[in-house]
Amino acid sequence: MSITAVCPGSFDPITNGHLDVIERGANRLDRLVVLCSRNPGKQPMLDAPERLELVETCTAHLPNVEVASFDGLLVEWCNARGIDLAVKGLRAVSDFEAEMQMAQMNAHLGGVETLFITTRPVYSYLSSSLVKEIARFGGDISDFVPPVVARRLADR
Ligand code: PNS
């Protein structure tokens, strides 16, 4: 049986923590689609095409990873493609409540189950929000994002 999963997120921007979860998920699946989605609770810094382009560039070395973008309900995107598994990263207990709520809602709404991968401890304090804040104040983000992302944020 071939297993395909979706890895949804805002990816504003993609970080080394995201990439770690994507790589470890992809290593254990036949196919993983990274889906650049919209989180209605967040105002993105990068527009959708730019987030998609950066995710594509940063995952180009992973042969069983595809990238797509969608502005709508995750379960609609999944159901339209026959995908019933989502892969998400869990950093800390603080992530758990919201992630469990989304997982249960996605299971209820569209039969999409969620598989959580715990982040490696080295990335447990990393977030796109902190990366953007550090970059805005001119700080060094090179330990936290791929070079192409660091350059893009520095250009802004
Ligand atoms: O990287 P994020 O911001 O934590 O990702 C959250 C995201 C984009 C995966 C979530 O907001 C989402 O699934 N958005 C799509 C709209 C949707 O399906 N909302 C209902 C979730 S139960």
PDB file of C-alpha atoms and ligand atoms in Angstrom:
ATOM      1  CA  MET A   1       0.000   0.000   0.000  1.00  0.00           C
ATOM      2  CA  SER A   2       1.362   3.396  -0.965  1.00  0.00           C
ATOM      3  CA  ILE A   3       0.948   6.132   1.660  1.00  0.00           C
ATOM      4  CA  THR A   4       0.613   9.799   0.728  1.00  0.00           C
ATOM      5  CA  ALA A   5       0.269  12.531   3.336  1.00  0.00           C
ATOM      6  CA  VAL A   6      -0.066  16.280   3.367  1.00  0.00           C
ATOM      7  CA  CYS A   7       2.091  18.553   5.507  1.00  0.00           C
ATOM      8  CA  PRO A   8       0.109  21.786   5.835  1.00  0.00           C
ATOM      9  CA  GLY A   9       1.367  25.064   7.250  1.00  0.00           C
ATOM     10  CA  SER A  10       1.725  28.791   6.753  1.00  0.00           C
ATOM     11  CA  PHE A  11       5.471  28.537   6.026  1.00  0.00           C
ATOM     12  CA  ASP A  12       5.889  32.297   6.491  1.00  0.00           C
ATOM     13  CA  PRO A  13       8.755  31.585   6.016  1.00  0.00           C
ATOM     14  CA  ILE A  14       9.817  27.937   5.992  1.00  0.00           C
ATOM     15  CA  THR A  15      12.398  27.277   8.734  1.00  0.00           C
ATOM     16  CA  ASN A  16      14.948  24.559   9.441  1.00  0.00           C
ATOM     17  CA  GLY A  17      12.440  23.161  11.963  1.00  0.00           C
ATOM     18  CA  HIS A  18       9.811  22.760   9.234  1.00  0.00           C
ATOM     19  CA  LEU A  19      12.392  21.171   6.946  1.00  0.00           C
ATOM     20  CA  ASP A  20      13.409  18.686   9.620  1.00  0.00           C
ATOM     21  CA  VAL A  21       9.797  17.540  10.062  1.00  0.00           C
ATOM     22  CA  ILE A  22       9.273  17.407   6.265  1.00  0.00           C
ATOM     23  CA  GLU A  23      12.433  15.325   5.753  1.00  0.00           C
ATOM     24  CA  ARG A  24      11.694  12.910   8.594  1.00  0.00           C
ATOM     25  CA  GLY A  25       8.084  12.552   7.441  1.00  0.00           C
ATOM     26  CA  ALA A  26       9.069  12.043   3.804  1.00  0.00           C
ATOM     27  CA  ASN A  27      11.593   9.355   4.835  1.00  0.00           C
ATOM     28  CA  ARG A  28       8.753   7.290   6.256  1.00  0.00           C
ATOM     29  CA  LEU A  29       6.119   7.860   3.576  1.00  0.00           C
ATOM     30  CA  ASP A  30       5.827   7.142  -0.112  1.00  0.00           C
ATOM     31  CA  ARG A  31       4.830  10.694  -0.968  1.00  0.00           C
ATOM     32  CA  LEU A  32       4.469  13.921   1.012  1.00  0.00           C
ATOM     33  CA  VAL A  33       2.743  17.035  -0.302  1.00  0.00           C
ATOM     34  CA  VAL A  34       3.777  20.200   1.515  1.00  0.00           C
ATOM     35  CA  LEU A  35       0.765  22.486   1.364  1.00  0.00           C
ATOM     36  CA  CYS A  36       1.237  26.231   1.767  1.00  0.00           C
ATOM     37  CA  SER A  37      -2.051  27.176   3.388  1.00  0.00           C
ATOM     38  CA  ARG A  38      -3.546  30.189   5.060  1.00  0.00           C
ATOM     39  CA  ASN A  39      -3.933  30.480   8.792  1.00  0.00           C
ATOM     40  CA  PRO A  40      -6.797  32.970   9.224  1.00  0.00           C
ATOM     41  CA  GLY A  41      -5.349  33.885  12.628  1.00  0.00           C
ATOM     42  CA  LYS A  42      -2.107  35.201  11.131  1.00  0.00           C
ATOM     43  CA  GLN A  43      -1.295  38.067   8.765  1.00  0.00           C
ATOM     44  CA  PRO A  44       1.497  36.698   6.560  1.00  0.00           C
ATOM     45  CA  MET A  45       4.613  38.723   5.811  1.00  0.00           C
ATOM     46  CA  LEU A  46       5.334  36.880   2.544  1.00  0.00           C
ATOM     47  CA  ASP A  47       2.611  36.517  -0.070  1.00  0.00           C
ATOM     48  CA  ALA A  48       1.400  33.049  -1.098  1.00  0.00           C
ATOM     49  CA  PRO A  49       3.485  32.732  -4.322  1.00  0.00           C
ATOM     50  CA  GLU A  50       6.645  33.746  -2.450  1.00  0.00           C
ATOM     51  CA  ARG A  51       6.041  31.247   0.389  1.00  0.00           C
ATOM     52  CA  LEU A  52       5.380  28.535  -2.200  1.00  0.00           C
ATOM     53  CA  GLU A  53       8.536  29.377  -4.146  1.00  0.00           C
ATOM     54  CA  LEU A  54      10.709  29.234  -1.022  1.00  0.00           C
ATOM     55  CA  VAL A  55       9.213  25.899   0.067  1.00  0.00           C
ATOM     56  CA  GLU A  56       9.790  24.523  -3.446  1.00  0.00           C
ATOM     57  CA  THR A  57      13.418  25.667  -3.453  1.00  0.00           C
ATOM     58  CA  CYS A  58      14.108  24.307   0.038  1.00  0.00           C
ATOM     59  CA  THR A  59      12.560  20.875  -0.629  1.00  0.00           C
ATOM     60  CA  ALA A  60      13.879  20.398  -4.175  1.00  0.00           C
ATOM     61  CA  HIS A  61      16.394  17.794  -2.922  1.00  0.00           C
ATOM     62  CA  LEU A  62      13.608  15.509  -1.621  1.00  0.00           C
ATOM     63  CA  PRO A  63      12.440  13.228  -4.451  1.00  0.00           C
ATOM     64  CA  ASN A  64       9.111  12.173  -2.899  1.00  0.00           C
ATOM     65  CA  VAL A  65       8.092  15.663  -1.777  1.00  0.00           C
ATOM     66  CA  GLU A  66       5.744  17.870  -3.795  1.00  0.00           C
ATOM     67  CA  VAL A  67       4.630  21.388  -3.011  1.00  0.00           C
ATOM     68  CA  ALA A  68       1.252  23.005  -3.533  1.00  0.00           C
ATOM     69  CA  SER A  69      -0.692  25.957  -2.264  1.00  0.00           C
ATOM     70  CA  PHE A  70      -4.347  26.275  -1.291  1.00  0.00           C
ATOM     71  CA  ASP A  71      -6.487  28.963   0.275  1.00  0.00           C
ATOM     72  CA  GLY A  72      -9.405  27.071   1.785  1.00  0.00           C
ATOM     73  CA  LEU A  73     -10.264  24.234   4.121  1.00  0.00           C
ATOM     74  CA  LEU A  74      -7.529  21.627   4.431  1.00  0.00           C
ATOM     75  CA  VAL A  75     -10.062  18.795   4.442  1.00  0.00           C
ATOM     76  CA  GLU A  76     -11.541  19.996   1.119  1.00  0.00           C
ATOM     77  CA  TRP A  77      -8.113  19.938  -0.482  1.00  0.00           C
ATOM     78  CA  CYS A  78      -7.433  16.472   0.987  1.00  0.00           C
ATOM     79  CA  ASN A  79     -10.823  14.963   0.106  1.00  0.00           C
ATOM     80  CA  ALA A  80     -10.548  16.191  -3.498  1.00  0.00           C
ATOM     81  CA  ARG A  81      -7.277  14.249  -3.808  1.00  0.00           C
ATOM     82  CA  GLY A  82      -8.067  11.154  -1.756  1.00  0.00           C
ATOM     83  CA  ILE A  83      -5.484  12.067   0.898  1.00  0.00           C
ATOM     84  CA  ASP A  84      -6.522  11.161   4.446  1.00  0.00           C
ATOM     85  CA  LEU A  85      -3.339  11.753   6.421  1.00  0.00           C
ATOM     86  CA  ALA A  86      -1.722  14.981   7.613  1.00  0.00           C
ATOM     87  CA  VAL A  87       1.776  15.218   9.074  1.00  0.00           C
ATOM     88  CA  LYS A  88       2.536  18.021  11.513  1.00  0.00           C
ATOM     89  CA  GLY A  89       5.372  18.941  13.837  1.00  0.00           C
ATOM     90  CA  LEU A  90       4.930  19.329  17.592  1.00  0.00           C
ATOM     91  CA  ARG A  91       7.480  21.515  19.348  1.00  0.00           C
ATOM     92  CA  ALA A  92       6.265  21.660  22.924  1.00  0.00           C
ATOM     93  CA  VAL A  93       3.248  21.235  25.158  1.00  0.00           C
ATOM     94  CA  SER A  94       2.244  24.777  24.187  1.00  0.00           C
ATOM     95  CA  ASP A  95       1.618  23.570  20.605  1.00  0.00           C
ATOM     96  CA  PHE A  96      -0.413  20.625  21.736  1.00  0.00           C
ATOM     97  CA  GLU A  97      -3.775  22.154  22.568  1.00  0.00           C
ATOM     98  CA  ALA A  98      -4.286  23.968  19.268  1.00  0.00           C
ATOM     99  CA  GLU A  99      -2.835  21.086  17.256  1.00  0.00           C
ATOM    100  CA  MET A 100      -5.061  18.514  18.939  1.00  0.00           C
ATOM    101  CA  GLN A 101      -8.099  20.716  18.326  1.00  0.00           C
ATOM    102  CA  MET A 102      -7.243  21.047  14.618  1.00  0.00           C
ATOM    103  CA  ALA A 103      -6.492  17.321  14.337  1.00  0.00           C
ATOM    104  CA  GLN A 104      -9.811  16.357  15.856  1.00  0.00           C
ATOM    105  CA  MET A 105     -11.695  18.906  13.751  1.00  0.00           C
ATOM    106  CA  ASN A 106     -10.026  17.688  10.539  1.00  0.00           C
ATOM    107  CA  ALA A 107     -10.871  14.080  11.466  1.00  0.00           C
ATOM    108  CA  HIS A 108     -14.481  15.044  12.122  1.00  0.00           C
ATOM    109  CA  LEU A 109     -14.931  17.299   9.082  1.00  0.00           C
ATOM    110  CA  GLY A 110     -13.199  15.225   6.463  1.00  0.00           C
ATOM    111  CA  GLY A 111     -11.843  11.983   7.906  1.00  0.00           C
ATOM    112  CA  VAL A 112      -8.277  13.332   7.775  1.00  0.00           C
ATOM    113  CA  GLU A 113      -6.111  11.842  10.530  1.00  0.00           C
ATOM    114  CA  THR A 114      -3.036  13.654  11.840  1.00  0.00           C
ATOM    115  CA  LEU A 115       0.334  12.083  12.504  1.00  0.00           C
ATOM    116  CA  PHE A 116       2.532  14.204  14.789  1.00  0.00           C
ATOM    117  CA  ILE A 117       6.300  14.239  14.563  1.00  0.00           C
ATOM    118  CA  THR A 118       8.032  15.733  17.582  1.00  0.00           C
ATOM    119  CA  THR A 119      10.617  18.305  16.595  1.00  0.00           C
ATOM    120  CA  ARG A 120      14.229  17.651  17.384  1.00  0.00           C
ATOM    121  CA  PRO A 121      15.161  19.480  20.622  1.00  0.00           C
ATOM    122  CA  VAL A 122      17.503  21.797  18.730  1.00  0.00           C
ATOM    123  CA  TYR A 123      14.446  23.251  16.939  1.00  0.00           C
ATOM    124  CA  SER A 124      12.005  23.233  19.860  1.00  0.00           C
ATOM    125  CA  TYR A 125      12.251  26.997  20.408  1.00  0.00           C
ATOM    126  CA  LEU A 126      12.247  27.927  16.711  1.00  0.00           C
ATOM    127  CA  SER A 127       9.262  29.611  15.077  1.00  0.00           C
ATOM    128  CA  SER A 128       8.627  31.575  11.897  1.00  0.00           C
ATOM    129  CA  SER A 129       7.335  34.446  14.046  1.00  0.00           C
ATOM    130  CA  LEU A 130      10.597  34.727  16.000  1.00  0.00           C
ATOM    131  CA  VAL A 131      12.625  34.441  12.795  1.00  0.00           C
ATOM    132  CA  LYS A 132      10.676  37.359  11.283  1.00  0.00           C
ATOM    133  CA  GLU A 133      11.089  39.424  14.434  1.00  0.00           C
ATOM    134  CA  ILE A 134      14.854  38.834  14.558  1.00  0.00           C
ATOM    135  CA  ALA A 135      15.159  39.630  10.836  1.00  0.00           C
ATOM    136  CA  ARG A 136      13.124  42.856  11.229  1.00  0.00           C
ATOM    137  CA  PHE A 137      15.601  44.087  13.833  1.00  0.00           C
ATOM    138  CA  GLY A 138      18.551  43.125  11.648  1.00  0.00           C
ATOM    139  CA  GLY A 139      19.566  40.077  13.699  1.00  0.00           C
ATOM    140  CA  ASP A 140      21.285  36.958  12.403  1.00  0.00           C
ATOM    141  CA  ILE A 141      18.815  34.249  11.354  1.00  0.00           C
ATOM    142  CA  SER A 142      21.293  32.072   9.476  1.00  0.00           C
ATOM    143  CA  ASP A 143      21.122  29.276  12.091  1.00  0.00           C
ATOM    144  CA  PHE A 144      17.363  29.007  11.738  1.00  0.00           C
ATOM    145  CA  VAL A 145      16.460  29.119   8.047  1.00  0.00           C
ATOM    146  CA  PRO A 146      18.007  27.910   4.776  1.00  0.00           C
ATOM    147  CA  PRO A 147      20.316  30.490   3.128  1.00  0.00           C
ATOM    148  CA  VAL A 148      17.792  31.316   0.380  1.00  0.00           C
ATOM    149  CA  VAL A 149      15.234  32.275   3.043  1.00  0.00           C
ATOM    150  CA  ALA A 150      17.770  34.315   5.021  1.00  0.00           C
ATOM    151  CA  ARG A 151      18.669  36.258   1.864  1.00  0.00           C
ATOM    152  CA  ARG A 152      15.002  36.871   1.018  1.00  0.00           C
ATOM    153  CA  LEU A 153      14.228  38.242   4.480  1.00  0.00           C
ATOM    154  CA  ALA A 154      17.362  40.369   4.454  1.00  0.00           C
ATOM    155  CA  ASP A 155      16.249  41.925   1.140  1.00  0.00           C
ATOM    156  CA  ARG A 156      13.054  43.185   2.788  1.00  0.00           C
TER     157      ARG A 156
HETATM  158  O1  PNS B   1       1.875  26.952  10.201  1.00  0.00           O
HETATM  159  P1  PNS B   1       0.547  27.161  10.883  1.00  0.00           P
HETATM  160  O2  PNS B   1       0.119  28.614  10.819  1.00  0.00           O
HETATM  161  O3  PNS B   1       0.508  26.619  12.269  1.00  0.00           O
HETATM  162  O4  PNS B   1      -0.515  26.294  10.023  1.00  0.00           O
HETATM  163  C1  PNS B   1      -1.882  26.311  10.341  1.00  0.00           C
HETATM  164  C2  PNS B   1      -2.677  25.811   9.117  1.00  0.00           C
HETATM  165  C3  PNS B   1      -2.395  26.681   7.918  1.00  0.00           C
HETATM  166  C4  PNS B   1      -2.278  24.373   8.835  1.00  0.00           C
HETATM  167  C5  PNS B   1      -4.184  25.876   9.503  1.00  0.00           C
HETATM  168  O5  PNS B   1      -4.539  27.186   9.859  1.00  0.00           O
HETATM  169  C6  PNS B   1      -5.055  25.364   8.364  1.00  0.00           C
HETATM  170  O6  PNS B   1      -5.250  24.171   8.229  1.00  0.00           O
HETATM  171  N1  PNS B   1      -5.568  26.310   7.540  1.00  0.00           N
HETATM  172  C7  PNS B   1      -6.449  25.968   6.445  1.00  0.00           C
HETATM  173  C8  PNS B   1      -7.905  26.306   6.791  1.00  0.00           C
HETATM  174  C9  PNS B   1      -8.536  25.188   7.586  1.00  0.00           C
HETATM  175  O7  PNS B   1      -8.666  24.072   7.145  1.00  0.00           O
HETATM  176  N2  PNS B   1      -8.945  25.531   8.819  1.00  0.00           N
HETATM  177  C10 PNS B   1      -9.562  24.589   9.732  1.00  0.00           C
HETATM  178  C11 PNS B   1      -8.535  23.883  10.576  1.00  0.00           C
HETATM  179  S1  PNS B   1      -9.288  22.708  11.655  1.00  0.00           S
END
